[in-house]
XYZ file of C-alpha atoms in Angstrom:
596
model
C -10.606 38.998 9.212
C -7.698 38.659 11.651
C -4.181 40.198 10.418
C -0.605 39.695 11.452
C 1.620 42.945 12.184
C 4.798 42.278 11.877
C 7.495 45.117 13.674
C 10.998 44.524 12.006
C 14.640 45.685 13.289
C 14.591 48.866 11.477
C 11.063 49.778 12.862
C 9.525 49.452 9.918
C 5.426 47.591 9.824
C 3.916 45.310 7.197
C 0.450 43.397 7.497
C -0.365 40.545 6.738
C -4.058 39.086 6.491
C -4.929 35.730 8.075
C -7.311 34.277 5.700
C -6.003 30.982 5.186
C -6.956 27.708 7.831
C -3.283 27.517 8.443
C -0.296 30.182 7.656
C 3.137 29.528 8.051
C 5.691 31.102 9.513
C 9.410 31.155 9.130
C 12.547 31.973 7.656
C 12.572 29.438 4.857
C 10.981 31.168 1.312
C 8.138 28.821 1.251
C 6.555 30.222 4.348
C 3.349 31.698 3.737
C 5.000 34.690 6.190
C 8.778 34.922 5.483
C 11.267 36.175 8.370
C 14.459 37.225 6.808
C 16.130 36.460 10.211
C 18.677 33.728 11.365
C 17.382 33.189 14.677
C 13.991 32.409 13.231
C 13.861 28.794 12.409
C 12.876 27.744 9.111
C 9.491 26.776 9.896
C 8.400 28.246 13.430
C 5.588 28.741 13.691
C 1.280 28.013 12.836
C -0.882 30.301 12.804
C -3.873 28.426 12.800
C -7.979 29.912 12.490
C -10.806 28.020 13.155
C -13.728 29.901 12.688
C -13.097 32.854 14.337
C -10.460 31.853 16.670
C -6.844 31.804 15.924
C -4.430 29.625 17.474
C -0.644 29.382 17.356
C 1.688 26.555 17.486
C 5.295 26.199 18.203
C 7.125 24.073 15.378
C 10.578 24.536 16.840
C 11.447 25.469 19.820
C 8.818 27.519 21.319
C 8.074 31.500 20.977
C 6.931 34.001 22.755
C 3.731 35.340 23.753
C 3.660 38.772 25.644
C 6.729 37.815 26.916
C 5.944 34.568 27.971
C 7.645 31.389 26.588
C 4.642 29.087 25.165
C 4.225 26.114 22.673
C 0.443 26.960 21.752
C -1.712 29.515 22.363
C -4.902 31.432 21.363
C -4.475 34.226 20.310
C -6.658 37.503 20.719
C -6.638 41.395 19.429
C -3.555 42.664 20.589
C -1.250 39.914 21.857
C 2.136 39.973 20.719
C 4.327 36.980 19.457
C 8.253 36.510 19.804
C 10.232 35.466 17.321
C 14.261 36.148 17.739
C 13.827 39.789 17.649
C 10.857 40.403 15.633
C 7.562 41.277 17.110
C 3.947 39.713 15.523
C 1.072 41.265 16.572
C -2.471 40.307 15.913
C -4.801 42.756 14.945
C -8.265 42.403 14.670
C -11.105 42.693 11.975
C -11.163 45.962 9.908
C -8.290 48.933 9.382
C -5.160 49.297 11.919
C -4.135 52.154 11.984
C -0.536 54.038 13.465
C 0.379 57.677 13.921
C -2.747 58.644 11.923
C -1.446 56.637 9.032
C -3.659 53.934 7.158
C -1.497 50.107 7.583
C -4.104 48.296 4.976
C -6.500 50.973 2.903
C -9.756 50.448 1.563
C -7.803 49.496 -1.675
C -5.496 47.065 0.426
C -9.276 45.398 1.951
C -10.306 45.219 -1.368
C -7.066 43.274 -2.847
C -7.893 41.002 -0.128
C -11.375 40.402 -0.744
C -10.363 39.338 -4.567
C -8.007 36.884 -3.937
C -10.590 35.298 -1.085
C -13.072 34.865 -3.498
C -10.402 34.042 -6.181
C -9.405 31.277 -3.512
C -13.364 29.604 -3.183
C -13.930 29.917 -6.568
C -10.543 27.715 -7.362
C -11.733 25.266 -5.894
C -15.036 25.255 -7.696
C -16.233 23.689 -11.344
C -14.866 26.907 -13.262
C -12.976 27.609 -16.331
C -9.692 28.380 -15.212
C -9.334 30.788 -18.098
C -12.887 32.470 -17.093
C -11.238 32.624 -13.328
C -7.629 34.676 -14.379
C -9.802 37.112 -16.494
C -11.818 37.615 -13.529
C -8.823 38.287 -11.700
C -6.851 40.902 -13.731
C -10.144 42.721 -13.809
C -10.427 43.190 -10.570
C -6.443 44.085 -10.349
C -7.332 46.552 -13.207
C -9.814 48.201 -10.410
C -7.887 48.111 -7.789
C -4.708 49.679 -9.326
C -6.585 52.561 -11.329
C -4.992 50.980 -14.538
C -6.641 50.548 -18.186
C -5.003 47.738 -18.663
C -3.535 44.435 -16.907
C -1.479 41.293 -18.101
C -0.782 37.978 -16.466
C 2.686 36.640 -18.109
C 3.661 33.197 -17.495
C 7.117 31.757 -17.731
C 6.653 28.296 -19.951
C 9.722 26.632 -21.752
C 11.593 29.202 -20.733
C 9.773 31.969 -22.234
C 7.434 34.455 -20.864
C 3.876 34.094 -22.415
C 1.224 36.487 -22.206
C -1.695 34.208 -20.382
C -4.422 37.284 -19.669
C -4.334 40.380 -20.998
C -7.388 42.284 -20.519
C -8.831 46.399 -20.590
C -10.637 48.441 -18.272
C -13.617 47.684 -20.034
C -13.320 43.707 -19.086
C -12.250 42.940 -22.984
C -9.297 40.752 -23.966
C -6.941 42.332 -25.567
C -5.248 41.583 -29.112
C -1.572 41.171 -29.651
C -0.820 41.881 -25.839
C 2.458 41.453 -26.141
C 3.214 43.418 -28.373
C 1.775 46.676 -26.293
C 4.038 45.510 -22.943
C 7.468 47.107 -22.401
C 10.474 44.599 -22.646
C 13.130 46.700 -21.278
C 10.498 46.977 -17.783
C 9.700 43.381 -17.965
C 13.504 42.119 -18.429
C 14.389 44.229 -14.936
C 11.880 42.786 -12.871
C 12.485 39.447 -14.588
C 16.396 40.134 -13.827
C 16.048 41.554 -10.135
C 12.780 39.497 -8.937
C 11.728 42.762 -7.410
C 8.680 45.008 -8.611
C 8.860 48.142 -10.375
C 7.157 51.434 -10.699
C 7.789 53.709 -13.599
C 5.626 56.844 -13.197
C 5.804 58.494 -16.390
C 8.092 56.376 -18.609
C 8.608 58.867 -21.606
C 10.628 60.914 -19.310
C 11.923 58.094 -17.103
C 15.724 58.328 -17.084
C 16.273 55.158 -17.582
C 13.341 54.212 -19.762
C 12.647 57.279 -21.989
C 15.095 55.971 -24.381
C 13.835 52.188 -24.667
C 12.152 51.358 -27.997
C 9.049 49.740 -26.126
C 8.627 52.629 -24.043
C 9.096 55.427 -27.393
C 6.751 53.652 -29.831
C 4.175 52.216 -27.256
C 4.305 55.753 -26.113
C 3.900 54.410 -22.185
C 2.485 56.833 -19.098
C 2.195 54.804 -15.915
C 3.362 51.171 -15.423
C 3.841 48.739 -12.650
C 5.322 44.974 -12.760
C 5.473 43.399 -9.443
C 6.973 39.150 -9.770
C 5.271 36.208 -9.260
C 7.567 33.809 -7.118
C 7.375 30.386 -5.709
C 9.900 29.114 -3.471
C 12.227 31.710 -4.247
C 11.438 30.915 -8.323
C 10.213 33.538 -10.477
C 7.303 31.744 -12.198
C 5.256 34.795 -14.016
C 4.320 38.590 -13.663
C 1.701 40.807 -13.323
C 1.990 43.827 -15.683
C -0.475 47.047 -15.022
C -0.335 50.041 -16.903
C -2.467 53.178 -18.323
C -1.105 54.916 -21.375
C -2.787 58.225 -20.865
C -2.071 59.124 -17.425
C 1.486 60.209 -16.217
C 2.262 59.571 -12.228
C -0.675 57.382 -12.201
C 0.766 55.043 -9.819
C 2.776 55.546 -6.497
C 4.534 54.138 -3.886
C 1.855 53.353 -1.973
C -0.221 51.621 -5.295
C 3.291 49.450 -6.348
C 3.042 48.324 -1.855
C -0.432 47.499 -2.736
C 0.713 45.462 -6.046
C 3.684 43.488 -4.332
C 1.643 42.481 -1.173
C -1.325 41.572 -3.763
C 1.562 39.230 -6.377
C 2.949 37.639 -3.561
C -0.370 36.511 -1.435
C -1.994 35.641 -5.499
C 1.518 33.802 -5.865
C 0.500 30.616 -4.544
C -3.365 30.891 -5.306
C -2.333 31.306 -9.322
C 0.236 28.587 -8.866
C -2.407 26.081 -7.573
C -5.156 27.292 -10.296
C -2.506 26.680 -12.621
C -1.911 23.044 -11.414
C -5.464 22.149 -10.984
C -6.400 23.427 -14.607
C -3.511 20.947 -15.418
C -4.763 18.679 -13.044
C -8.322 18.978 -14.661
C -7.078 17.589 -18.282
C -4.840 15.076 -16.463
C -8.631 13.834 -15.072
C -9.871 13.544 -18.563
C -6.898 11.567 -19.445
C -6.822 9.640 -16.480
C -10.304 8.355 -16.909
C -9.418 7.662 -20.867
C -6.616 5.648 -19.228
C -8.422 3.782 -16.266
C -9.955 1.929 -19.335
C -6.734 0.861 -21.066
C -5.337 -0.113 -17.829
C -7.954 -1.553 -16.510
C -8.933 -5.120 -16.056
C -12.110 -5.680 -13.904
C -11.389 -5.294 -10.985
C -7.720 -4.416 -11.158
C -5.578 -1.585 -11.886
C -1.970 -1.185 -13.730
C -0.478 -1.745 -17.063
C 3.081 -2.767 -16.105
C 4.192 -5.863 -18.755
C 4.440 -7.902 -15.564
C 0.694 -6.764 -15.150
C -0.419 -7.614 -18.771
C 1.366 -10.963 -18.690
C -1.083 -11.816 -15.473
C -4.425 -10.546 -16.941
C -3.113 -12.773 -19.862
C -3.252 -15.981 -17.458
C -6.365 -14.904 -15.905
C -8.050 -15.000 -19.147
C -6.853 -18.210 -19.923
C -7.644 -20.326 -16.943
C -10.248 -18.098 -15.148
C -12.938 -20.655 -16.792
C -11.314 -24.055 -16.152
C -11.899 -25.441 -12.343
C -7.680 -25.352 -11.341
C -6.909 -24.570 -8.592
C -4.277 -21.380 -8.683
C -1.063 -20.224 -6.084
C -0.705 -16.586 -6.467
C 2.183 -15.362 -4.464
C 3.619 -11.968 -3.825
C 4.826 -9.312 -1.057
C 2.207 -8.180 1.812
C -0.232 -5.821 0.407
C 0.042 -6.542 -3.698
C -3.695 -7.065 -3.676
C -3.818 -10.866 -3.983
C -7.229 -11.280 -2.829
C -8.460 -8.302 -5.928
C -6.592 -10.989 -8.122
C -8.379 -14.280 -6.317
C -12.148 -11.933 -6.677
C -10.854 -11.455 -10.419
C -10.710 -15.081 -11.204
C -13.540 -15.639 -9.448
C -15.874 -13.072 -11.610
C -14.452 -14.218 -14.697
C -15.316 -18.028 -13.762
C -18.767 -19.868 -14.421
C -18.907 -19.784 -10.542
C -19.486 -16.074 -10.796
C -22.760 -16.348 -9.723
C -21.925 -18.479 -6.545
C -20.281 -17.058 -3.433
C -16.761 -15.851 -3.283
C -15.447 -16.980 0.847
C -11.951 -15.504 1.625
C -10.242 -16.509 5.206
C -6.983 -15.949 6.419
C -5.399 -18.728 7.866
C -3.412 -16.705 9.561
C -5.525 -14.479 11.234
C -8.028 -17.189 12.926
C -6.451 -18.932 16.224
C -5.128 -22.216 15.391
C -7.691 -24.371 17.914
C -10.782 -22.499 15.751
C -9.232 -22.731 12.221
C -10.119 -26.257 12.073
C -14.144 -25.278 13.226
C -13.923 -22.508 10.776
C -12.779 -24.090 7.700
C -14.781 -27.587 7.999
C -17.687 -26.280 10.693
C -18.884 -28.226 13.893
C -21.648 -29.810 15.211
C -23.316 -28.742 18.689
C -21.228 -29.691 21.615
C -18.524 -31.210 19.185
C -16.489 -28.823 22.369
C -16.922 -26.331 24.683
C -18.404 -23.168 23.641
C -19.974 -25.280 20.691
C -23.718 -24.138 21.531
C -25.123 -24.738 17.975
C -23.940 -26.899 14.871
C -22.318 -24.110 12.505
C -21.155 -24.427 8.957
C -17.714 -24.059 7.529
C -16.251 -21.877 5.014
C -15.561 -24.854 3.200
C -19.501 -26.045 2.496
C -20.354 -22.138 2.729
C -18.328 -21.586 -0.755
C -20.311 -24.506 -2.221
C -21.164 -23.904 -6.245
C -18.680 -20.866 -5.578
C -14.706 -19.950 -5.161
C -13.246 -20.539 -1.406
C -10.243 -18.270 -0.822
C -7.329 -19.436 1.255
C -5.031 -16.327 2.355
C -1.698 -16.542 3.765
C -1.798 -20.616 3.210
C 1.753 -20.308 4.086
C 0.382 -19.825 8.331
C -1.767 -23.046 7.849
C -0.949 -25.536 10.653
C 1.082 -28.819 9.549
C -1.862 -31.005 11.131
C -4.503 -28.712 8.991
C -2.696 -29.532 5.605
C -3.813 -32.932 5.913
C -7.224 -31.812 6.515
C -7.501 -29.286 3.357
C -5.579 -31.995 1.068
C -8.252 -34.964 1.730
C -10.819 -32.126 1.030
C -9.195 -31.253 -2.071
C -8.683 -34.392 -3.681
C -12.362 -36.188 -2.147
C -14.726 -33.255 -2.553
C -15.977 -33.717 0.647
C -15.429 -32.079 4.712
C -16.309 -33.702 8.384
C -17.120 -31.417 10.420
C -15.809 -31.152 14.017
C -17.426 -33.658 15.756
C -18.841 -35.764 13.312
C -18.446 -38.943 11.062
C -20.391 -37.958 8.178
C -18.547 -36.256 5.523
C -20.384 -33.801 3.006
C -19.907 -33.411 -0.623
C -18.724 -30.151 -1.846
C -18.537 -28.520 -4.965
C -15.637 -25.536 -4.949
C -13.025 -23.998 -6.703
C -9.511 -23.212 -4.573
C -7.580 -20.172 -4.911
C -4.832 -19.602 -2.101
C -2.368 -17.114 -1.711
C 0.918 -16.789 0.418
C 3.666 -14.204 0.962
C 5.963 -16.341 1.606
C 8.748 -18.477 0.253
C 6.982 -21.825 -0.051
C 9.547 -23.703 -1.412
C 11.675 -22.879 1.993
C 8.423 -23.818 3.765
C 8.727 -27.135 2.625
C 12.847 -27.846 2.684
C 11.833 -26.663 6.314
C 9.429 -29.202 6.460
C 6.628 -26.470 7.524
C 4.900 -27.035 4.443
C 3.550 -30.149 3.060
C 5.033 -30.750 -0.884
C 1.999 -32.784 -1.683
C -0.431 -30.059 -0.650
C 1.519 -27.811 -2.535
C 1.697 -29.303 -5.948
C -2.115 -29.709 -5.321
C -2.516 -25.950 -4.591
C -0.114 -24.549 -6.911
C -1.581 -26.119 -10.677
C -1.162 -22.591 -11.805
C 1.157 -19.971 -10.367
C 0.959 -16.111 -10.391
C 3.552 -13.918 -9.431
C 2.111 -10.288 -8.264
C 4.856 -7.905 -8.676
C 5.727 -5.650 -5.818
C 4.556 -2.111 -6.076
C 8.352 -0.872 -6.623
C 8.749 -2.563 -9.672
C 5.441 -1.714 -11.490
C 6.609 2.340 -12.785
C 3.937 4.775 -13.805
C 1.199 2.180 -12.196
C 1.714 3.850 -8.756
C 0.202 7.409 -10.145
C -2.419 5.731 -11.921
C -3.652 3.446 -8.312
C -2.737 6.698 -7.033
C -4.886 9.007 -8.591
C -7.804 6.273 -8.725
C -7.843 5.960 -4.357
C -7.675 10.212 -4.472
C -10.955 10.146 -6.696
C -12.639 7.674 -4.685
C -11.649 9.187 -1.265
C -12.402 12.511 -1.986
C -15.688 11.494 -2.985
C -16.040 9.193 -0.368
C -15.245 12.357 2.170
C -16.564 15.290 0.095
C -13.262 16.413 0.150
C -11.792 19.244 -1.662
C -8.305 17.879 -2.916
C -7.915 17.089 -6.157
C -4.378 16.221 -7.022
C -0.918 15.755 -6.642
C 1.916 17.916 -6.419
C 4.783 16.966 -9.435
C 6.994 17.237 -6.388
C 4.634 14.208 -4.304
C 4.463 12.203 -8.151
C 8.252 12.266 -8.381
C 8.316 10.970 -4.526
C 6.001 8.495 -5.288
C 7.976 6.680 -8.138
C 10.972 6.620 -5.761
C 10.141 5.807 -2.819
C 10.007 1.723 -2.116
C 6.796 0.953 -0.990
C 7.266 -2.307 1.479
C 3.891 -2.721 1.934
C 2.858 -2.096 -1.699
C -0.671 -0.947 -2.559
C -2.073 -1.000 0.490
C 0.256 1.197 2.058
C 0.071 3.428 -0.842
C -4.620 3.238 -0.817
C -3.872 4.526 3.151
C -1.260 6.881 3.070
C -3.572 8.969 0.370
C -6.653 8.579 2.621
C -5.019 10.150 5.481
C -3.396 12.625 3.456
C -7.007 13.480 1.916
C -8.280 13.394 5.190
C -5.866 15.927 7.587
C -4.915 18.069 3.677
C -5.602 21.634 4.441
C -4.666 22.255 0.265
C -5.893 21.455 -3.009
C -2.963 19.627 -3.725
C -1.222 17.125 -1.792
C 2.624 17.385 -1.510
C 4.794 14.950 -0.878
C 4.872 16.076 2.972
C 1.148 15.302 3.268
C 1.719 11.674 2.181
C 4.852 11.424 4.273
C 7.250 11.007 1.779
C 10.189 12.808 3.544
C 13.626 13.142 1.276
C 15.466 10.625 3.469
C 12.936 7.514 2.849
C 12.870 8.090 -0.746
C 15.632 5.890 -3.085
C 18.436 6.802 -4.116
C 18.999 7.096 -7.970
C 22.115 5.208 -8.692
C 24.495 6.387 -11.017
C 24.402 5.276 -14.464
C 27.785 3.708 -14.638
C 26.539 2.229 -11.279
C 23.699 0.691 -12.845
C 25.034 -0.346 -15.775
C 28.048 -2.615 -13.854
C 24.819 -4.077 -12.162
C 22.729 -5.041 -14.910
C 25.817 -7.040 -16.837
C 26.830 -8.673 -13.645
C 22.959 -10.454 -13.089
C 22.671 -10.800 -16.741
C 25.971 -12.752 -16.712
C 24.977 -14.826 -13.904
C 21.451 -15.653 -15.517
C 22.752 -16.615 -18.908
C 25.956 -19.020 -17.114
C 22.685 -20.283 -14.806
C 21.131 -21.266 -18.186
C 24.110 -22.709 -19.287
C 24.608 -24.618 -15.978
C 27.039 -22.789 -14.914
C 29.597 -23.900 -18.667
C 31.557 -20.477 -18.953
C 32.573 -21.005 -22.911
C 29.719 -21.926 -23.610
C 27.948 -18.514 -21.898
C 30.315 -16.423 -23.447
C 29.477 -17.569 -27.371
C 25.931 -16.959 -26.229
C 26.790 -13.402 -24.897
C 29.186 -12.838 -27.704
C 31.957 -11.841 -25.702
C 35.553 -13.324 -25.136
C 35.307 -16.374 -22.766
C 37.760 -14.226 -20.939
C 35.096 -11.632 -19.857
C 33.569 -14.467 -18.227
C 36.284 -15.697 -16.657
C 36.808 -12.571 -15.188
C 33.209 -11.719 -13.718
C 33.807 -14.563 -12.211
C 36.873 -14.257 -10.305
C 35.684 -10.724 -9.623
C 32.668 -12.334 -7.632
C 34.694 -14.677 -5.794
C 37.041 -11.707 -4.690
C 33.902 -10.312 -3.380
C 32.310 -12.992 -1.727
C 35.839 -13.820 -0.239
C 35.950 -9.915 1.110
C 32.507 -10.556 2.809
């Protein structure tokens, strides 16, 4: 295993192993390396290993390699990497070694091996409790205690989560048998602690913990993330004095913060786990064939669905780019007696407007050129079944005549012929766009419309449908890590709370492919919001309540005087308010529209 040597100002060494696919470097705190320096930019560098070759990548403005300036590199035994005025040098497998002194021990090679196999087994079927006891087992060897605790910080208090012995048992009332005066100081400095013999520590001999737990040796080294203490690791042996030294509490700190992140993430996949079983629980309540989401605008649609789903009308569902009309139109469809016939979709849009005519009705051989056979339509194709007109809205003017005769007689000509043919279909079209503009424009035939449109659904856009974006969310992550054998398996909180604000202009299908890509290029368990590119500045703002408030009473005032047609007294006895208040919103919009 390649390691990173990093040479500070003050001459002093630390290594770091490379055991990851990709370490970070930089001077921000969530680095997997942190460089405490302010010529280092906050994310400089990749170190990147692929197999057994390690590459490194520039992610600001370049670094060094043996004194050369480069962007990427590989990287070999040896070479040495400029950053401001730190030096990184790569050392190869095994021990490195420096004026006869040992950099990484056989205890240090050790610590490493645990959390690597910690690491493949996290991402494997196992108890997550079974997997921490494993863990402060192994920290138990590799410190020389007889004892070892993993405390948590949860609501604000710390909980003992493992506490086990040097004979792998769990251990009864842990907390009782763990200093508080030692905990509170690493809690209160974020910094780990060694107290060789604490009955005749200066500063601990007097503590009631230490006096009646009659405490030897004990270490506590912090668990951070992001510069957040999260939890600690606690070792200790009650029968040996100077147990532990310098060297042991180096060993401890480099072990807590490289176990940090690896605890962090078993942590949110064992939550992630029992979010699953829920999940699936709730796919079932929010589920309606086919489609996902329990939104009331949601419910109210699966309500018309049921209800005309077995009648022959023809339906207009409208909605944004990427709402999942077409899951809607296959919806209908299965819920129809046509079920068992076919389901034809077409976008008008899509198909060149001198074939759309050939494609809808058919043609017969030589009906023009290029016509080599006699081919059927998608019209006589859906016969006995549903045909699906997308995007009706790009249908040519000349078309609509076409598709209205076929609607209203049952039967097509094909291009190129006299003889019409019977059919026997139901209609379901679908159009983003504002159809009623369509036809003021005179781009859209009203007659056509009114023939299409018998029934009307409205798909919400994605923005406006709340928790249903985790739920599709989670549901495309199941199926594409599946689909890819991939080893993701959820969500950050911080790429949830991204989701719900960000806007989402092209809805659910932009949301199905921005979590395939980020399942496909993730190099984590979890996704962030980073790996779904949901970057701070794309994300909504949350408008102040007084904000929002101001906004709400000025549509709702607008609606209800709409309702009234436009008769201001007679709005404000609705609303309950002075007829004043009225009077007032609306010389407060005309000031406005006046200012624009």
């Amino acid at each position: 295993m390649p390691s990173l040597i990093i040479k500070l100002q003050d001459g002093s060494r630390r290594q770091v192993p490379l055991f990851k696919q990709i370490t970070t470097v930089g001077r921000s705190a969530d680095n997997d390396v942190v460089i405490d320096e302010f010529a280092v930019a906050p994310a400089a560098l990749h170190l990147r290993l692929d197999g057994d070759v390690l590459h490194a990548v520039a992610l600001d403005s370049g670094f060094l390699l043996n004194g050369k300036k480069r962007n990427e590199a590989k990287l070999g035994p040896h070479d040495v990497i400029g950053l401001g005025s730190i030096e990184l040098r790569i050392a190869g497998d095994g021990v490195e070694r420096t004026s006869g002194e040992s950099v990484v021990s056989d205890d240090a090679l050790a610590a490493l091996r645990t959390l690597h196999a910690f690491s493949e087994k996290l991402l494997g079927d196992h108890p997550i409790d079974a997997l921490l006891e494993r863990l402060m087992d192994d920290v138990i060897a590799i410190t020389g205690a007889d004892k070892g605790l993993l405390i948590l910080l949860e609501g604000g208090e710390l909980q003992v989560k493992v506490a086990r012995n040097v004979a792998r048992e769990n251990i009864e009332s842990a907390l009782e048998r763990v200093s508080d005066s030692i905990v509170a100081k690493v809690v209160r400095q974020r910094r780990a602690l060694i107290v060789s013999d604490a009955l005749h520590d200066e500063e601990f001999k007097s503590a009631e913990s230490v006096v009646n737990l009659k405490l030897s040796s004990v270490m506590c080294a912090p668990l951070m993330e992001k510069g957040d203490l999260f939890g600690l690791l606690y070792v200790g042996n009650d029968r040996v004095a100077h147990l532990f030294e310098e060297p042991n509490l180096e060993l401890l700190t480099i072990f807590a913060g490289q176990a940090s992140l690896l605890l962090r993430n078993a942590l949110l996949l064992n939550e992630l786990r029992l979010d699953n079983v829920q999940l699936r629980r709730r796919l079932e309540d929010d589920r309606f064939g086919e489609v996902l989401g329990a939104c009331s605008a949601m419910k109210a649609i699966y309500g018309t669905i049921e209800k005309v789903a077995k009648t022959d009308v023809s339906v207009l569902i409208t909605g944004e780019t990427g709402t999942g009309k077409e899951v809607i139109a296959r919806e209908l469809h299965r819920r129809s007696a046509r079920k068992d016939g076919p389901f034809v979709a077409i976008n008008c849009g899509a198909i060149p407007e001198n074939l759309l005519e050939s494609d809808l009705f058919g043609h017969l051989r030589g009906a023009f050129t290029g016509a080599v056979q006699t081919r059927t339509g998608r019209f006589q194709a859906a016969n006995g079944g549903t045909l699906f007109l997308d995007e009706i809205g790009e249908m040519p003017t000349h078309l609509q005549v076409k598709i209205l005769r076929a609607l209203q007689e049952r039967t097509v000509v094909k291009v190129g012929d006299s003889r019409s043919e019977s059919i026997d279909i139901r209609v379901i079209a679908a159009t983003n766009q504002d159809v009623a503009a369509a036809i003021a424009a005179g781009s859209f035939r009203e007659d056509l419309y009114y023939r299409l449109n018998v029934v009307s659904l409205h798909l919400p856009p994605l923005r406006e449908r709340g928790d249903d974006v985790v739920v599709l969310a989670r549901f495309f992550l199941a199926a594409f890590t599946k689909e890819l054998d991939s080893k993701v398996r959820g969500f950050s909180p911080e790429a949830v709370g991204a989701m719900k604000r960000y806007g989402w202009p092209g809805n659910v299908r932009e949301l199905e492919n921005r979590v395939k890509k980020a399942v496909v290029l993730a190099d984590r368990a979890i996704l962030s919001a980073a790996d779904l590119e949901l970057h701070p500045e794309s994300l909504e703002p949350v408008m102040p309540l007084q904000q929002a408030k101001e906004e709400f009473q000025r549509r709702y005032i607008n609606e209800i005087l709409d309702r009234n047609g436009g008769n201001r007294t007679q709005a404000a006895k609705e609303l309950g308010v002075d007829p004043r208040t009225v009077f007032r919103h609306l010389e407060a919009e005309r000031d406005e529209a006046f200012a624009e």
